[in-house]
Every structure is written in structure tokens, then in C-alpha cells.
Coordinates of C-alpha atoms and ligand atoms in Angstrom, one line a residue:
M1 CA 8.5 7.0 -25.9
S2 CA 9.0 3.5 -24.5
Y3 CA 9.2 2.7 -20.8
R4 CA 11.1 -0.2 -19.3
V5 CA 9.3 -1.5 -16.2
T6 CA 10.2 -4.3 -13.9
L7 CA 7.2 -6.8 -13.6
I8 CA 7.0 -9.1 -10.6
P9 CA 4.0 -11.4 -10.9
G10 CA 4.2 -12.7 -7.3
D11 CA 2.3 -15.8 -6.2
G12 CA -1.2 -16.9 -5.1
I13 CA -3.6 -14.8 -7.1
G14 CA -0.6 -12.6 -8.2
P15 CA 0.1 -14.1 -11.6
E16 CA -3.6 -13.9 -12.7
I17 CA -4.1 -10.3 -11.6
T18 CA -0.7 -9.3 -13.0
E19 CA -1.6 -10.8 -16.4
A20 CA -5.0 -9.0 -16.4
T21 CA -3.2 -5.7 -15.5
R22 CA -0.5 -6.1 -18.1
R23 CA -3.2 -6.6 -20.8
V24 CA -5.1 -3.5 -19.9
L25 CA -1.9 -1.4 -19.6
E26 CA -0.9 -2.5 -23.1
A27 CA -4.4 -1.8 -24.4
T28 CA -3.9 1.9 -23.4
G29 CA -1.3 2.1 -26.2
V30 CA 1.5 3.2 -23.9
A31 CA 4.7 1.5 -24.9
I32 CA 6.0 -0.5 -22.0
S33 CA 8.7 -3.2 -22.3
W34 CA 8.5 -5.5 -19.3
D35 CA 11.5 -6.9 -17.4
V36 CA 9.8 -9.9 -15.8
V37 CA 11.5 -11.2 -12.7
H38 CA 10.3 -13.4 -9.9
A39 CA 10.4 -13.2 -6.1
G40 CA 8.9 -15.3 -3.2
A41 CA 8.8 -18.9 -2.0
D42 CA 8.7 -20.3 -5.5
V43 CA 12.2 -19.0 -6.3
Q44 CA 13.7 -19.8 -2.9
E45 CA 15.0 -23.2 -4.0
E46 CA 16.5 -22.0 -7.2
F47 CA 18.3 -18.9 -5.8
G48 CA 18.6 -19.7 -2.1
T49 CA 16.6 -16.6 -1.2
P50 CA 13.0 -15.4 -1.9
L51 CA 14.4 -12.1 -2.9
P52 CA 17.3 -12.6 -5.4
E53 CA 19.7 -9.8 -6.0
H54 CA 18.8 -9.6 -9.7
V55 CA 15.2 -8.6 -8.8
L56 CA 16.5 -5.6 -6.8
Q57 CA 19.0 -4.8 -9.6
S58 CA 16.2 -4.8 -12.1
I59 CA 14.2 -2.3 -10.0
R60 CA 17.2 -0.1 -9.4
K61 CA 17.9 0.0 -13.1
N62 CA 14.4 0.6 -14.3
R63 CA 13.4 2.7 -11.3
V64 CA 9.8 1.7 -11.8
A65 CA 8.2 -1.7 -10.9
L66 CA 4.8 -3.3 -10.9
K67 CA 4.3 -6.1 -8.5
G68 CA 1.7 -8.8 -7.6
P69 CA 1.3 -9.9 -4.0
V70 CA 3.9 -12.3 -2.5
T71 CA 3.0 -14.8 0.3
T72 CA 4.8 -14.6 3.6
P73 CA 4.8 -17.8 5.6
V74 CA 3.6 -17.2 9.2
G75 CA 5.8 -17.8 12.2
S76 CA 8.9 -19.3 10.6
G77 CA 11.2 -19.1 7.5
F78 CA 12.1 -15.9 5.9
R79 CA 10.8 -12.5 6.9
S80 CA 8.4 -10.7 4.5
V81 CA 9.8 -10.3 0.9
N82 CA 7.7 -7.2 0.7
V83 CA 9.2 -5.6 3.8
A84 CA 12.7 -6.6 2.7
M85 CA 12.2 -5.1 -0.8
R86 CA 10.9 -1.8 0.7
K87 CA 13.9 -1.6 3.0
A88 CA 16.5 -2.6 0.4
L89 CA 15.3 0.1 -2.0
D90 CA 14.5 2.6 0.8
L91 CA 10.9 2.9 -0.5
Y92 CA 10.0 5.0 2.5
V93 CA 6.5 6.1 1.4
C94 CA 3.6 3.8 1.1
L95 CA 0.9 5.7 -0.8
R96 CA -2.6 4.2 -0.6
P97 CA -5.6 6.1 -2.1
C98 CA -9.1 4.9 -1.0
K99 CA -11.7 6.4 -3.3
S100 CA -15.4 5.7 -3.7
Y101 CA -16.4 4.5 -7.2
H102 CA -20.1 4.7 -8.3
G103 CA -21.8 1.3 -8.2
V104 CA -19.8 -0.4 -5.5
P105 CA -21.9 -2.1 -2.9
T106 CA -20.9 -0.2 0.2
P107 CA -22.8 2.0 2.7
Y108 CA -20.2 4.8 2.3
K109 CA -20.3 7.4 -0.5
D110 CA -17.9 10.2 -1.5
V111 CA -14.9 8.9 0.3
D112 CA -11.6 10.2 -1.1
I113 CA -8.8 9.5 1.3
V114 CA -5.1 9.1 0.6
I115 CA -3.0 7.3 3.2
V116 CA 0.6 8.2 3.4
R117 CA 2.2 5.4 5.5
E118 CA 5.8 5.5 6.7
N119 CA 7.3 2.3 5.2
T120 CA 10.7 1.6 6.8
E121 CA 10.5 2.1 10.6
D122 CA 8.2 1.4 13.6
L123 CA 7.5 -2.2 14.6
Y124 CA 8.3 -3.3 11.0
A125 CA 12.0 -2.3 11.4
G126 CA 12.7 -6.0 11.9
I127 CA 14.5 -5.5 15.2
E128 CA 13.3 -8.4 17.4
F129 CA 14.6 -10.6 20.2
E130 CA 13.3 -14.1 20.4
K131 CA 12.0 -15.5 23.8
G132 CA 14.7 -17.3 25.7
T133 CA 17.7 -16.1 23.7
P134 CA 20.8 -14.6 25.4
Q135 CA 20.0 -11.3 23.7
A136 CA 16.5 -11.2 25.1
G137 CA 18.0 -12.0 28.5
E138 CA 20.4 -9.1 28.2
L139 CA 17.6 -6.8 27.3
I140 CA 15.5 -8.0 30.3
K141 CA 18.6 -7.2 32.6
L142 CA 19.0 -3.8 31.0
L143 CA 15.4 -2.9 31.5
A144 CA 15.5 -4.0 35.2
K145 CA 18.5 -1.6 35.6
T146 CA 17.3 1.4 33.6
H147 CA 13.6 1.2 34.2
G148 CA 13.3 -0.9 37.4
V149 CA 10.8 -3.1 35.7
A150 CA 10.6 -6.9 36.1
V151 CA 10.0 -8.1 32.6
R152 CA 8.8 -11.8 32.4
A153 CA 11.7 -14.1 31.5
D154 CA 9.6 -15.7 28.8
S155 CA 9.1 -12.5 26.9
G156 CA 9.8 -11.9 23.2
F157 CA 10.5 -8.3 21.9
S158 CA 9.8 -6.3 18.8
I159 CA 11.3 -2.9 19.0
K160 CA 9.3 0.1 17.9
L161 CA 11.7 2.5 16.2
I162 CA 10.7 6.0 15.1
S163 CA 13.4 8.5 14.0
E164 CA 13.2 12.2 13.5
T165 CA 14.7 11.8 10.0
G166 CA 12.2 9.1 9.1
S167 CA 9.3 11.2 10.4
R168 CA 10.4 14.4 8.8
R169 CA 10.7 12.9 5.3
I170 CA 7.3 11.1 5.4
V171 CA 5.5 14.1 6.7
H172 CA 7.1 16.3 4.1
F173 CA 6.0 13.9 1.4
A174 CA 2.4 14.0 2.7
F175 CA 2.3 17.8 2.6
S176 CA 4.0 18.1 -0.8
Y177 CA 1.6 15.4 -2.1
A178 CA -1.3 17.3 -0.7
R179 CA -0.1 20.5 -2.4
A180 CA 0.6 18.9 -5.7
N181 CA -2.7 17.2 -5.8
K182 CA -4.8 20.2 -4.7
R183 CA -5.7 18.5 -1.4
K184 CA -6.8 20.6 1.6
K185 CA -5.9 18.8 4.8
V186 CA -3.3 16.5 6.3
T187 CA -4.2 14.5 9.4
A188 CA -1.3 12.9 11.4
V189 CA -2.2 9.7 13.3
H190 CA -0.3 8.6 16.4
K191 CA -0.6 7.3 20.0
A192 CA 1.7 10.0 21.4
N193 CA -0.2 10.1 24.8
I194 CA 1.2 6.6 25.6
M195 CA 4.4 6.3 23.5
K196 CA 5.9 9.6 24.1
F197 CA 9.4 9.0 22.7
S198 CA 8.3 7.3 19.5
D199 CA 4.9 8.5 18.5
G200 CA 5.5 11.7 20.5
L201 CA 8.5 12.4 18.3
F202 CA 6.5 11.7 15.1
L203 CA 3.8 14.1 16.3
S204 CA 6.2 16.9 17.2
V205 CA 8.0 16.6 13.9
A206 CA 4.7 16.6 12.1
R207 CA 3.7 19.8 13.9
E208 CA 7.0 21.4 12.9
V209 CA 6.8 20.4 9.3
A210 CA 3.1 21.6 9.0
K211 CA 4.3 25.1 9.7
E212 CA 6.2 25.0 6.4
Y213 CA 2.9 24.4 4.5
P214 CA 0.5 27.2 5.7
D215 CA -1.7 26.6 2.7
I216 CA -2.6 23.1 3.9
E217 CA -4.7 22.6 7.0
F218 CA -3.1 20.3 9.6
E219 CA -4.7 18.3 12.5
D220 CA -3.8 15.2 14.5
R221 CA -5.7 12.3 15.8
I222 CA -5.0 9.6 18.3
V223 CA -5.2 6.3 16.4
D224 CA -8.1 4.7 18.4
N225 CA -10.2 7.8 18.0
M226 CA -9.2 7.9 14.3
T227 CA -10.6 4.4 13.6
M228 CA -13.9 5.4 15.2
Q229 CA -14.1 8.7 13.3
L230 CA -13.2 7.0 10.0
V231 CA -16.1 4.5 10.4
K232 CA -18.5 7.3 11.5
K233 CA -17.7 10.0 8.9
P234 CA -14.8 9.2 6.6
Q235 CA -15.6 12.1 4.3
Q236 CA -14.0 14.5 6.8
F237 CA -10.6 13.1 6.0
D238 CA -8.3 14.0 3.1
V239 CA -4.6 13.0 3.4
I240 CA -3.6 10.9 6.4
V241 CA 0.0 10.5 7.4
A242 CA 0.9 7.8 9.9
P243 CA 3.8 5.6 11.2
N244 CA 4.1 2.2 9.6
L245 CA 1.8 0.0 11.8
Y246 CA -1.2 2.5 12.1
G247 CA -0.8 3.2 8.4
D248 CA -1.0 -0.5 7.5
I249 CA -4.2 -1.0 9.6
L250 CA -5.9 2.2 8.5
S251 CA -5.2 1.3 4.8
D252 CA -7.2 -1.9 5.2
L253 CA -9.9 -0.1 7.1
C254 CA -10.2 2.6 4.4
A255 CA -10.2 -0.1 1.7
G256 CA -13.2 -1.6 3.5
L257 CA -15.0 1.7 3.4
V258 CA -14.7 1.9 -0.4
G259 CA -15.7 -1.7 -1.2
G260 CA -12.9 -3.9 -0.1
L261 CA -9.3 -4.9 -0.9
G262 CA -10.2 -5.6 -4.5
L263 CA -10.3 -1.8 -5.1
A264 CA -7.3 -0.7 -3.1
P265 CA -4.2 0.2 -5.0
G266 CA -0.8 1.3 -3.6
A267 CA 2.6 2.6 -4.3
N268 CA 5.9 2.2 -2.5
I269 CA 8.0 5.3 -3.3
G270 CA 11.6 6.2 -2.6
D271 CA 14.0 8.8 -4.0
K272 CA 15.4 6.4 -6.5
A273 CA 12.6 3.9 -7.3
A274 CA 8.9 3.3 -7.1
L275 CA 7.1 0.0 -6.8
F276 CA 3.4 -0.2 -7.5
E277 CA 1.3 -3.0 -6.0
P278 CA -2.2 -3.6 -4.6
T279 CA -2.8 -3.3 -0.9
H280 CA -4.1 -6.8 -0.7
G281 CA -2.1 -10.0 -0.3
S282 CA -1.9 -13.2 -2.3
A283 CA -5.3 -14.6 -1.2
P284 CA -4.1 -18.2 -1.6
K285 CA -7.6 -19.7 -1.4
Y286 CA -8.4 -18.1 -4.8
K287 CA -5.1 -19.1 -6.5
G288 CA -5.7 -20.3 -10.0
L289 CA -9.5 -20.0 -9.9
N290 CA -9.8 -16.9 -12.1
K291 CA -11.9 -15.4 -9.3
A292 CA -9.9 -12.5 -7.7
N293 CA -10.6 -8.9 -8.6
P294 CA -7.7 -7.5 -10.7
M295 CA -8.9 -3.9 -10.2
A296 CA -6.7 -3.0 -7.2
M297 CA -3.7 -4.0 -9.3
M298 CA -5.1 -2.2 -12.4
L299 CA -5.5 0.9 -10.3
S300 CA -1.9 0.5 -9.1
G301 CA -1.1 0.5 -12.8
V302 CA -3.0 3.8 -13.1
M303 CA -0.8 5.2 -10.2
M304 CA 2.2 4.0 -12.1
L305 CA 1.1 5.7 -15.3
R306 CA 0.7 9.0 -13.3
H307 CA 4.2 8.5 -11.8
I308 CA 5.9 8.2 -15.2
G309 CA 4.1 11.2 -16.5
E310 CA 1.3 9.6 -18.6
E311 CA -1.4 11.5 -16.8
D312 CA -4.0 11.5 -19.7
T313 CA -3.6 7.7 -20.2
A314 CA -3.9 7.2 -16.5
D315 CA -7.2 9.2 -16.5
R316 CA -8.5 7.2 -19.4
L317 CA -7.7 3.8 -17.8
E318 CA -9.2 4.9 -14.5
K319 CA -12.4 6.0 -16.3
A320 CA -12.6 2.7 -18.1
I321 CA -12.3 0.8 -14.8
A322 CA -14.9 3.1 -13.2
D323 CA -17.3 2.5 -16.1
V324 CA -17.0 -1.3 -15.7
I325 CA -17.7 -0.9 -12.0
A326 CA -20.6 1.4 -12.5
E327 CA -22.2 -0.9 -15.0
G328 CA -21.9 -3.7 -12.5
K329 CA -22.1 -6.5 -15.0
N330 CA -18.5 -7.5 -15.7
V331 CA -17.2 -7.4 -12.1
T332 CA -15.9 -10.1 -9.8
Y333 CA -17.8 -11.6 -6.8
D334 CA -16.6 -9.0 -4.3
L335 CA -18.3 -6.2 -6.2
K336 CA -21.6 -8.0 -6.7
P337 CA -24.5 -7.6 -4.3
E338 CA -25.0 -10.8 -2.2
A339 CA -28.0 -12.0 -4.3
E340 CA -26.1 -11.7 -7.6
R341 CA -22.8 -13.4 -6.6
A342 CA -23.6 -16.4 -8.9
Q343 CA -23.3 -14.1 -11.9
A344 CA -19.9 -12.8 -11.0
M345 CA -17.2 -12.6 -13.7
G346 CA -13.7 -13.9 -13.5
T347 CA -10.4 -12.1 -13.4
S348 CA -9.7 -12.3 -17.1
E349 CA -13.2 -11.3 -18.1
V350 CA -12.9 -8.1 -16.1
A351 CA -9.7 -7.3 -18.1
D352 CA -11.7 -8.0 -21.3
A353 CA -14.4 -5.6 -20.2
V354 CA -11.9 -2.8 -19.2
I355 CA -10.2 -3.2 -22.6
E356 CA -13.6 -2.9 -24.3
K357 CA -14.3 0.3 -22.5
L358 CA -10.8 1.7 -23.4
R359 CA -11.7 0.9 -27.1
E360 CA -15.0 2.7 -26.8
R361 CA -13.1 5.7 -25.4
G362 CA -10.9 5.6 -28.5
S363 CA -7.6 4.0 -27.7
Ligands
NAD1 P1 -5.2 -11.1 1.5 O1 -5.2 -9.7 1.2 O2 -4.4 -12.0 0.6 O3 -6.6 -11.7 1.6 C1 -7.6 -11.4 2.5 C2 -9.0 -11.7 1.9 O4 -9.3 -10.6 1.1 C3 -9.0 -12.9 1.0 O5 -9.3 -14.1 1.6 C4 -10.1 -12.5 0.0 O6 -11.4 -12.8 0.6 C5 -10.0 -11.0 0.0 N1 -9.2 -10.5 -1.2 C6 -7.9 -10.1 -1.2 N2 -7.6 -9.8 -2.4 C7 -8.6 -9.9 -3.2 C8 -8.9 -9.7 -4.6 N3 -8.0 -9.2 -5.4 N4 -10.1 -10.0 -5.1 C9 -11.1 -10.4 -4.3 N5 -10.9 -10.7 -2.9 C10 -9.7 -10.4 -2.4 O7 -4.7 -11.2 3.1 P2 -4.1 -12.4 3.9 O8 -4.9 -13.7 3.6 O9 -3.9 -11.9 5.2 O10 -2.6 -12.7 3.3 C11 -2.3 -13.7 2.4 C12 -0.8 -13.7 2.1 O11 -0.4 -12.5 1.4 C13 0.1 -13.6 3.4 O12 1.1 -14.5 3.2 C14 0.5 -12.2 3.5 O13 1.7 -12.1 4.2 C15 0.6 -11.8 2.1 N6 0.5 -10.4 1.8 C16 1.3 -9.9 0.9 C17 1.2 -8.5 0.5 C18 2.1 -8.0 -0.6 O14 2.7 -8.8 -1.4 N7 2.3 -6.7 -0.7 C19 0.4 -7.7 1.2 C20 -0.5 -8.2 2.2 C21 -0.4 -9.6 2.5

């Protein structure tokens, strides 16, 4: 069987890690035909937008996409291509596993956490009012009337939006993921003690949904306490479900626990399409240097193989990557102990080493 998959190389280190990942996926023997399309600042001039419609069309048609990171200019210009893509395709789940691999230089062992982050709401909904605009002024007047608060005239606003519908579907996803993957516990993360009508709503929906899954343990944590507990004893957590912003921050924190962003894969999943990409960004300082670790994107490829039903191949590729990490020879700088950084391998050599392991495993 052949799969048609949309491939978006991205920018910065994106093209290098995408090429490395494409090579290892092809080496597994799975027949994938790639529909290569481009998004980001590099196509802005040609198409008048960093996210051309044909890119979205390709993902809608193929229903599966693999994507490298795309740079978002800070402060001005377009909003994030990544956020826009998730919204346009209603990819409401951001799934980010953080797992310890033997041989990674990190003080934490036996971490196996899956973060289920809501991907479309919260402070990322894109509802903002710029300082000094008539709309910001209207809002300031409204707040004076409804809440009796004197908001400073030079304030900007980003609205935190959490709906019952959005909360319900993400918490359901977390529990059904836990059940399907033989996980034992779901922890909901929030700040409901302060934000009663947004995080409070998320928490009350989570409690309600939890009752439908009596076979899975449920607990909740306030986000600040959660960060402390994750750093102290991450092994106590299993599946974590969180609104967008906390999920984003906790994903990077958990990536740090298992050895850094170079090992943190991710998936954005909706009812009609799924897009697989590493948690990390485009790391512009490493662009074109053959230095970045391609394993987060390779592991995103592993998630993609599982998603399309190629479980055995996914296991084989994950083991090949794990073998390369455990040997510690053919890994990039971020997986080398400080004293051995000079012997670090490049992005493409890591791909060669993973392909070699796949061959040894008989593919
Ligand atoms: P980043 O993840 O690109 O890099 C942070 C640091 O992590 C890097 O300087 C590097 O030291 C390390 N790092 C990241 N990926 C690595 C890899 N594969 N191998 C080795 N080291 C790696 O974060 P940033 O610098 O905050 O963001 C750069 C750009 O990427 C921004 O424009 C941001 O908006 C964008 N971004 C895109 C996505 C995406 O496309 N999904 C996600 C996050 C950030």
C-alpha cells in the first residue's frame, strides 16, 4: 500500500532535518509518495501570504502531513503560520510525548509523559486589541462599566478564550488516548483558582468527562505547582491535558527533562487531518550548518507511521533511533556530554546511522 503525504520542509534548520527524516522513513520500506509544498517567509513574496491556500488544500486532500519548523517574525508582520495552519484545519489536539531514551545525558530517568495540549483556543485564539486603537478604547470603557476597573489607557489586550466545547473534545481525546495506549492516569492542568470562568470551566468539564472513563485515574494540578512537581518527580505523571498556553510551556519543560528539544516530537490532530512536526522551532542560528538534531522530526515521523496504521514499522524505526542514541557515537552536539561535543556528528550523518541500524534490523 502506498501513502500520499504532504511534506512541508519549513525554514531555518527545517529543510535539513526534513531531508534526514524523509531518508529514514524511505529506508523503512514503507511506500510514501510525497506532495512537497512550501510555507513561511520564503514564499510570502511569490504567493502574497506565508500560508498559501494550495498548502492547506494538499493537507486536506492527503489528510496526513509532515512538517519542518517555520520561523515567525517577532512583533510585526504575519501571525504564526503554525497557529494559522492549526486553526484553518481545526487541528485541535497537540500531542507531545516526552520519553527517556537510554544514553541521553540528563539527570532524569524513566520519564514517559504524553502531553495533550488544546491547540485552538486560550491566549492563542488571536483575539487581540492593540494599544491606542479605538477598539482597545471601547474595551477599556466597557470594563469600567461592567467591572468598575480603571484599566490604563496605554494597555494592549490578548483575550483568553476557553469554551466548554473546546475543553470537552480535548479532555475526551486525552482519556481515549490514555485508554487506547494502556495509560493509567490523566492529569488536568489549570489555574482555576484565579481564572474562574476560563480555566475554571476547563477544570469542571475535565471533572465531568473523567467520570465517563472510570478505568483511568484522574487528578488535577494548578499549573505553578505542576511545574515544580514535574521538575521534582516527573515519573509520577502519565498523560497530561492542558489548555493551550500551559500545554505549550509544559511541553518544552518536559522536553528538557528527557534531553532537550532535539528529542521532542509532536502531532497536531483534528477530525479530518493530522500534521506531524517536532516541538522545536527553526533554530535559525544553526541553519545550513548540518548541526541540528533531526531526531525530534524523525520521532514525529514515527508518530505519523503509527497514525497511518504502520505500527510495526514505527516500532522498528523508533528502536533504530533509540539504538543510535544508546551507542552515543553518531549523535549531534546536544546529545553529547559537554567534554565530547567536539566529536558530535552532523544532521545527515545521524540519518546515515539510523538507516544503518534499520538495515541491521532487516529492512
Ligand atoms: P527553537 O526551538 O528554534 O530553538 C531554541 C534552541 O533550542 C535553539 O537555539 C537550539 O539551541 C535548540 N534547538 C532547537 N531545535 C534543535 C535541534 N533540532 N537540534 C539541536 N538543538 C535544537 O526556538 P526559538 O529560537 O524560540 O524559535 C525560532 C523560530 O522558530 C521562531 O520564529 C519561532 O516562532 C519558530 N517556532 C516554530 C515552531 C514550528 O514551526 N512549529 C515551533 C516553535 C518555534
